[in-house]
Amino acid sequence: MALVNTKKMFEMAYKNGYAVGAFNVNNMEITQGIVRAIAEEKAPLILQVSRGARKYAKNSYLKAIIDVVVSENPDIPIAINLDHGDNFQTCKEFIEDGFTSVMIDASSQPFEENIRITKEVVDYAHERGVVVEAELGQLGGIEEDVVGVDADDVSKHVADPNQVQEFVDSTGVDSLAVAIGTSHGAYKFKKEPKLAFDVMEEIQRRLPGFPLVMHGSSSVLKEFKDLINKYGGNMPDAMGVPEEAVSRAAKMGVCKVNIDTDLRMALTAKIRQVFAEQPGEFDPRKYLGPGRDAIYEMVKHKLRVLGCAGRAAECM
Ligand code: G3H
Ligand code: 13P
Ligand code: ZN
């Protein structure tokens, strides 16, 4: 049975200094691109679904796609995570739908309230064998259904190392997303990438052995940014987290790295290229197919950045 929660994955990732990729899925092509890379590279996998993804595709469709992935890949440990659950009810619904992991994101609430909401979810989830991720500090970037702070303000909202021990002890949470200056989306920095690794280091010191999570970790790869801009797109100022920084985090207790924007950009770049080079094309398979291939190549590369290629067996 390859459907698992993230406990063993995080234990091995922490011990061996790598991170598991948590990839957002919204449709079949994105999922297939990711899974082809994972299966070839024999890496553990976290597939995640946001509320926005569920609204777009319906949970029943996404769940059916993920069920096929799980049954076709018995030798790959696969966890399915609710990304940015906004309240107890959402988390409860996803747990009832068979998710093995949920994130409760009450990071915009005052500290005590974040603790209260997170603990309520943890108590419900743990009784059902489901693990819980919570968040301290706030990320930048506003996604469709995920509330963040203005990307210019992220440095004011990094996680406070003084709060982490109390938060973990009071909630019983299984992993913690800590904001260190990343944002969701393609515009993470204005001038140059700046992340608070000193904060990450201090948090790891205060929580030895405890799995940390990094959101907003896409790198905005030059290849796709250039293709998008070349073929009629307009993202000249897009900037992501350098891959060296992602690899560095993976060695500092970060066991889960969230990636969505790089998937979106790979798909968009290839679709734009097909439309520009073959303006008569109208068969979706002829533009979604190259998009899916680009996702496969990108994820294959990413697994090396994260260091989790070849680690599937030890995470079962
Ligand atoms: O956390 C942000 C993810 O990229 C999900 O974004 O709510 O637009 O699906 P979304
Ligand atoms: P990116 O926008 O950097 O891909 O981050 C995704 C994320 O954190 C999903 O929770
Ligand atoms: Zn996120």
Short mmCIF file of C-alpha atoms and ligand atoms in Angstrom, two decimals:
data_model
loop_
_atom_site.label_atom_id
_atom_site.label_comp_id
_atom_site.label_asym_id
_atom_site.label_seq_id
_atom_site.Cartn_x
_atom_site.Cartn_y
_atom_site.Cartn_z
CA MET A 1 0.00 0.00 0.00
CA ALA A 2 1.71 3.18 -1.16
CA LEU A 3 -0.72 5.70 0.35
CA VAL A 4 0.95 6.88 3.54
CA ASN A 5 1.08 9.86 5.84
CA THR A 6 4.32 11.85 6.02
CA LYS A 7 5.71 10.49 9.31
CA LYS A 8 8.27 8.05 7.93
CA MET A 9 9.14 10.35 5.00
CA PHE A 10 9.97 13.19 7.35
CA GLU A 11 11.90 10.95 9.73
CA MET A 12 14.13 9.76 6.88
CA ALA A 13 14.36 13.18 5.24
CA TYR A 14 15.48 14.79 8.49
CA LYS A 15 17.98 12.06 9.25
CA ASN A 16 19.48 12.03 5.76
CA GLY A 17 19.38 15.76 4.96
CA TYR A 18 16.93 15.89 2.09
CA ALA A 19 13.44 17.28 1.52
CA VAL A 20 10.38 15.67 -0.05
CA GLY A 21 8.77 17.65 -2.87
CA ALA A 22 5.15 18.65 -2.24
CA PHE A 23 3.63 19.38 -5.62
CA ASN A 24 0.28 21.10 -6.15
CA VAL A 25 -2.05 19.32 -8.55
CA ASN A 26 -4.99 20.82 -10.41
CA ASN A 27 -5.57 18.42 -13.31
CA MET A 28 -4.53 15.16 -14.93
CA GLU A 29 -1.64 16.47 -17.03
CA ILE A 30 0.10 18.17 -14.11
CA THR A 31 -0.28 15.04 -11.99
CA GLN A 32 0.98 12.73 -14.75
CA GLY A 33 4.02 14.90 -15.42
CA ILE A 34 4.99 14.86 -11.75
CA VAL A 35 4.37 11.16 -11.26
CA ARG A 36 6.34 10.10 -14.32
CA ALA A 37 9.40 11.85 -12.88
CA ILE A 38 8.82 10.47 -9.39
CA ALA A 39 8.41 6.90 -10.63
CA GLU A 40 11.56 7.08 -12.72
CA GLU A 41 13.61 8.65 -9.96
CA LYS A 42 12.13 6.46 -7.20
CA ALA A 43 11.43 9.40 -4.92
CA PRO A 44 8.85 9.75 -2.12
CA LEU A 45 5.98 12.03 -3.10
CA ILE A 46 3.56 14.47 -1.53
CA LEU A 47 0.71 15.50 -3.83
CA GLN A 48 -1.25 18.44 -2.53
CA VAL A 49 -4.60 19.97 -3.28
CA SER A 50 -5.57 23.53 -2.41
CA ARG A 51 -9.11 24.75 -1.88
CA GLY A 52 -8.76 26.55 -5.19
CA ALA A 53 -7.80 23.29 -6.93
CA ARG A 54 -10.81 21.54 -5.46
CA LYS A 55 -13.11 24.35 -6.56
CA TYR A 56 -11.67 24.15 -10.09
CA ALA A 57 -11.54 20.40 -10.63
CA LYS A 58 -13.85 18.99 -7.91
CA ASN A 59 -12.31 16.82 -5.24
CA SER A 60 -13.91 13.67 -6.66
CA TYR A 61 -12.02 14.09 -9.95
CA LEU A 62 -8.69 14.96 -8.32
CA LYS A 63 -9.09 12.14 -5.81
CA ALA A 64 -9.85 9.66 -8.61
CA ILE A 65 -6.68 10.74 -10.45
CA ILE A 66 -4.63 10.40 -7.27
CA ASP A 67 -6.16 6.97 -6.57
CA VAL A 68 -4.89 5.79 -9.97
CA VAL A 69 -1.44 7.19 -9.20
CA VAL A 70 -1.37 5.30 -5.91
CA SER A 71 -2.55 1.99 -7.34
CA GLU A 72 -0.11 2.16 -10.28
CA ASN A 73 2.91 2.97 -8.09
CA PRO A 74 2.95 0.47 -5.22
CA ASP A 75 6.68 0.98 -4.64
CA ILE A 76 6.41 4.75 -4.18
CA PRO A 77 5.25 6.17 -0.83
CA ILE A 78 2.64 8.81 -1.63
CA ALA A 79 1.04 11.22 0.83
CA ILE A 80 -1.90 13.45 -0.12
CA ASN A 81 -2.04 16.76 1.64
CA LEU A 82 -4.60 19.51 1.92
CA ASP A 83 -2.64 22.69 1.17
CA HIS A 84 -3.56 25.76 3.26
CA GLY A 85 -6.70 24.49 4.97
CA ASP A 86 -8.46 27.62 6.18
CA ASN A 87 -10.45 26.21 9.10
CA PHE A 88 -11.38 23.07 11.04
CA GLN A 89 -14.31 22.25 8.77
CA THR A 90 -12.20 22.23 5.60
CA CYS A 91 -9.62 19.98 7.26
CA LYS A 92 -12.36 17.64 8.49
CA GLU A 93 -13.84 17.35 4.98
CA PHE A 94 -10.48 16.51 3.40
CA ILE A 95 -9.77 13.93 6.11
CA GLU A 96 -13.16 12.35 5.40
CA ASP A 97 -12.21 12.32 1.71
CA GLY A 98 -9.15 10.16 2.49
CA PHE A 99 -6.32 12.70 2.67
CA THR A 100 -3.41 11.44 4.80
CA SER A 101 -2.15 14.91 5.73
CA VAL A 102 -3.75 18.31 6.23
CA MET A 103 -2.33 21.75 6.64
CA ILE A 104 -4.24 24.11 8.90
CA ASP A 105 -3.13 27.62 8.08
CA ALA A 106 -4.22 29.89 10.89
CA SER A 107 -1.03 31.91 10.60
CA SER A 108 -2.92 35.18 10.03
CA GLN A 109 -4.57 34.77 13.47
CA PRO A 110 -3.03 35.89 16.76
CA PHE A 111 -0.64 33.31 18.25
CA GLU A 112 -3.07 31.96 20.89
CA GLU A 113 -5.83 31.56 18.32
CA ASN A 114 -3.45 29.83 15.90
CA ILE A 115 -2.66 27.38 18.72
CA ARG A 116 -6.35 26.80 19.53
CA ILE A 117 -7.42 26.15 15.92
CA THR A 118 -4.36 24.00 15.16
CA LYS A 119 -4.91 21.87 18.27
CA GLU A 120 -8.54 21.26 17.35
CA VAL A 121 -7.45 19.96 13.93
CA VAL A 122 -4.59 17.89 15.42
CA ASP A 123 -6.92 16.15 17.90
CA TYR A 124 -9.38 15.24 15.13
CA ALA A 125 -6.71 14.22 12.62
CA HIS A 126 -4.55 12.13 14.94
CA GLU A 127 -7.49 9.97 15.99
CA ARG A 128 -7.77 9.05 12.32
CA GLY A 129 -4.07 8.48 11.58
CA VAL A 130 -3.75 11.75 9.66
CA VAL A 131 -0.83 14.13 10.21
CA VAL A 132 -1.07 17.91 10.50
CA GLU A 133 1.11 20.78 9.29
CA ALA A 134 0.62 24.29 10.68
CA GLU A 135 2.25 27.63 9.99
CA LEU A 136 4.04 30.31 11.99
CA GLY A 137 4.91 33.68 10.54
CA GLN A 138 3.26 34.76 7.32
CA LEU A 139 4.12 34.23 3.69
CA GLY A 140 3.84 36.83 1.01
CA GLY A 141 1.80 36.71 -2.18
CA ILE A 142 -1.93 36.47 -2.62
CA GLU A 143 -3.14 33.32 -4.37
CA GLU A 144 -6.69 32.59 -5.41
CA ASP A 145 -7.69 31.16 -2.06
CA VAL A 146 -4.65 31.60 0.11
CA VAL A 147 -4.26 34.74 2.17
CA GLY A 148 -0.73 36.13 2.36
CA VAL A 149 0.86 39.45 3.23
CA ASP A 150 2.02 41.91 0.59
CA ALA A 151 5.16 40.44 -0.99
CA ASP A 152 7.05 43.65 -0.14
CA ASP A 153 6.35 43.09 3.55
CA VAL A 154 7.48 39.48 3.98
CA SER A 155 10.60 40.34 5.94
CA LYS A 156 8.35 41.81 8.65
CA HIS A 157 6.44 38.55 8.97
CA VAL A 158 9.11 35.90 9.43
CA ALA A 159 8.46 33.25 12.07
CA ASP A 160 9.51 34.09 15.63
CA PRO A 161 11.89 31.43 17.00
CA ASN A 162 10.71 32.30 20.53
CA GLN A 163 7.27 30.91 19.70
CA VAL A 164 8.07 27.60 18.05
CA GLN A 165 8.60 25.38 21.10
CA GLU A 166 5.41 26.53 22.81
CA PHE A 167 3.46 26.17 19.57
CA VAL A 168 4.63 22.60 18.94
CA ASP A 169 4.18 21.53 22.57
CA SER A 170 0.71 23.05 22.90
CA THR A 171 -0.68 21.75 19.62
CA GLY A 172 1.00 18.37 19.09
CA VAL A 173 1.41 19.33 15.42
CA ASP A 174 3.53 17.02 13.23
CA SER A 175 5.37 19.59 11.11
CA LEU A 176 5.70 23.33 10.96
CA ALA A 177 5.82 25.70 8.02
CA VAL A 178 8.01 28.60 9.03
CA ALA A 179 7.98 31.83 7.07
CA ILE A 180 11.53 33.01 6.31
CA GLY A 181 10.76 35.55 3.60
CA THR A 182 9.35 33.45 0.75
CA SER A 183 6.11 34.26 -1.07
CA HIS A 184 3.66 32.32 -3.16
CA GLY A 185 3.67 32.97 -6.88
CA ALA A 186 6.22 34.19 -9.41
CA TYR A 187 7.22 37.54 -7.88
CA LYS A 188 9.00 36.67 -4.66
CA PHE A 189 11.66 39.37 -4.59
CA LYS A 190 12.00 42.84 -6.08
CA LYS A 191 15.76 43.11 -6.44
CA GLU A 192 17.52 40.02 -5.16
CA PRO A 193 16.49 36.91 -3.25
CA LYS A 194 16.76 37.39 0.49
CA LEU A 195 15.85 34.68 2.98
CA ALA A 196 16.21 34.63 6.76
CA PHE A 197 18.38 31.53 7.10
CA ASP A 198 19.50 32.74 10.49
CA VAL A 199 15.88 32.38 11.63
CA MET A 200 15.64 28.90 10.11
CA GLU A 201 18.86 27.91 11.87
CA GLU A 202 17.62 29.20 15.21
CA ILE A 203 14.29 27.39 14.80
CA GLN A 204 16.09 24.15 14.01
CA ARG A 205 18.25 24.65 17.10
CA ARG A 206 15.13 25.11 19.25
CA LEU A 207 13.33 22.12 17.70
CA PRO A 208 15.98 19.48 17.09
CA GLY A 209 14.66 16.58 15.01
CA PHE A 210 11.36 18.32 14.25
CA PRO A 211 10.31 18.51 10.56
CA LEU A 212 10.07 22.00 9.10
CA VAL A 213 8.30 22.98 5.88
CA MET A 214 9.12 25.65 3.34
CA HIS A 215 6.30 27.16 1.28
CA GLY A 216 6.70 29.49 -1.67
CA SER A 217 9.77 27.56 -2.79
CA SER A 218 9.49 27.68 -6.57
CA SER A 219 12.61 28.91 -8.32
CA VAL A 220 10.97 30.60 -11.34
CA LEU A 221 13.27 28.78 -13.73
CA LYS A 222 14.92 30.95 -16.36
CA GLU A 223 14.11 28.50 -19.16
CA PHE A 224 10.36 28.86 -18.63
CA LYS A 225 10.40 32.55 -17.80
CA ASP A 226 12.27 33.22 -21.05
CA LEU A 227 9.89 31.08 -23.11
CA ILE A 228 6.86 32.80 -21.61
CA ASN A 229 8.31 36.24 -22.32
CA LYS A 230 9.45 35.23 -25.81
CA TYR A 231 6.07 33.87 -26.83
CA GLY A 232 3.76 36.70 -25.92
CA GLY A 233 3.75 36.47 -22.11
CA ASN A 234 4.64 39.29 -19.80
CA MET A 235 6.56 38.21 -16.72
CA PRO A 236 9.86 40.10 -17.02
CA ASP A 237 10.22 40.74 -13.29
CA ALA A 238 9.40 37.24 -12.08
CA MET A 239 11.92 36.00 -9.51
CA GLY A 240 11.99 32.87 -7.37
CA VAL A 241 14.00 31.17 -4.64
CA PRO A 242 17.44 30.15 -5.96
CA GLU A 243 17.85 26.40 -6.11
CA GLU A 244 20.97 26.55 -3.92
CA ALA A 245 18.78 28.05 -1.19
CA VAL A 246 16.27 25.20 -1.53
CA SER A 247 19.06 22.62 -1.28
CA ARG A 248 20.48 24.46 1.72
CA ALA A 249 17.10 24.45 3.49
CA ALA A 250 16.77 20.71 2.86
CA LYS A 251 19.87 20.21 5.01
CA MET A 252 18.52 22.41 7.82
CA GLY A 253 15.55 20.37 8.96
CA VAL A 254 13.25 21.36 6.10
CA CYS A 255 11.64 18.04 5.17
CA LYS A 256 8.89 19.30 2.83
CA VAL A 257 9.29 21.87 0.07
CA ASN A 258 6.15 23.23 -1.64
CA ILE A 259 6.20 23.78 -5.37
CA ASP A 260 3.35 25.05 -7.51
CA THR A 261 4.51 28.09 -9.50
CA ASP A 262 7.29 26.15 -11.30
CA LEU A 263 4.68 23.62 -12.47
CA ARG A 264 2.38 26.38 -13.69
CA MET A 265 5.21 28.12 -15.53
CA ALA A 266 6.46 24.94 -17.21
CA LEU A 267 2.97 24.18 -18.52
CA THR A 268 2.29 27.76 -19.58
CA ALA A 269 5.65 28.15 -21.33
CA LYS A 270 5.14 25.08 -23.51
CA ILE A 271 1.54 25.93 -24.37
CA ARG A 272 2.63 29.43 -25.41
CA GLN A 273 5.42 28.00 -27.50
CA VAL A 274 3.11 25.59 -29.35
CA PHE A 275 0.55 28.31 -30.00
CA ALA A 276 3.22 30.72 -31.28
CA GLU A 277 4.98 28.20 -33.50
CA GLN A 278 1.85 26.40 -34.72
CA PRO A 279 -0.96 28.96 -34.70
CA GLY A 280 -3.26 26.50 -36.44
CA GLU A 281 -3.04 23.93 -33.65
CA PHE A 282 -6.31 23.21 -31.89
CA ASP A 283 -5.88 19.67 -30.57
CA PRO A 284 -5.48 19.98 -26.76
CA ARG A 285 -3.28 16.89 -26.74
CA LYS A 286 -0.78 18.70 -28.95
CA TYR A 287 -0.27 21.54 -26.47
CA LEU A 288 -1.08 19.91 -23.13
CA GLY A 289 1.21 16.99 -24.06
CA PRO A 290 4.35 19.17 -24.42
CA GLY A 291 3.32 20.98 -21.21
CA ARG A 292 3.12 17.66 -19.40
CA ASP A 293 6.57 16.67 -20.77
CA ALA A 294 8.04 19.95 -19.53
CA ILE A 295 6.64 19.30 -16.05
CA TYR A 296 8.20 15.83 -16.12
CA GLU A 297 11.65 17.22 -16.99
CA MET A 298 11.37 20.01 -14.46
CA VAL A 299 10.32 17.72 -11.60
CA LYS A 300 13.07 15.23 -12.44
CA HIS A 301 15.57 18.05 -12.06
CA LYS A 302 13.88 19.32 -8.90
CA LEU A 303 14.16 15.94 -7.17
CA ARG A 304 17.93 16.26 -7.42
CA VAL A 305 17.81 19.77 -5.98
CA LEU A 306 15.79 18.41 -3.06
CA GLY A 307 18.05 15.39 -2.70
CA CYS A 308 15.12 12.93 -2.53
CA ALA A 309 15.78 10.99 -5.77
CA GLY A 310 16.26 7.30 -5.00
CA ARG A 311 14.80 7.60 -1.48
CA ALA A 312 11.39 5.99 -2.01
CA ALA A 313 12.15 2.60 -0.45
CA GLU A 314 13.46 3.93 2.86
CA CYS A 315 10.28 6.02 3.29
CA MET A 316 7.81 3.11 3.01
O1 G3H B 1 -0.38 28.03 -1.71
C1 G3H B 1 -0.55 28.35 -2.85
C2 G3H B 1 -0.67 27.37 -3.93
O2 G3H B 1 0.09 27.81 -5.02
C3 G3H B 1 -2.11 27.12 -4.30
O3 G3H B 1 -2.64 28.16 -5.03
O4 G3H B 1 -4.99 28.47 -4.18
O5 G3H B 1 -4.30 29.20 -6.50
O6 G3H B 1 -4.50 26.76 -5.94
P1 G3H B 1 -4.21 28.15 -5.42
P1 13P B 2 5.19 28.52 -5.02
O1 13P B 2 4.20 29.54 -5.43
O2 13P B 2 6.53 29.10 -4.78
O3 13P B 2 5.25 27.37 -5.97
O4 13P B 2 4.71 27.93 -3.61
C1 13P B 2 3.69 26.97 -3.53
C2 13P B 2 3.21 26.73 -2.14
O5 13P B 2 3.80 27.13 -1.16
C3 13P B 2 1.97 25.96 -2.00
O6 13P B 2 1.55 25.88 -0.68
ZN ZN B 3 1.89 27.57 0.53
#
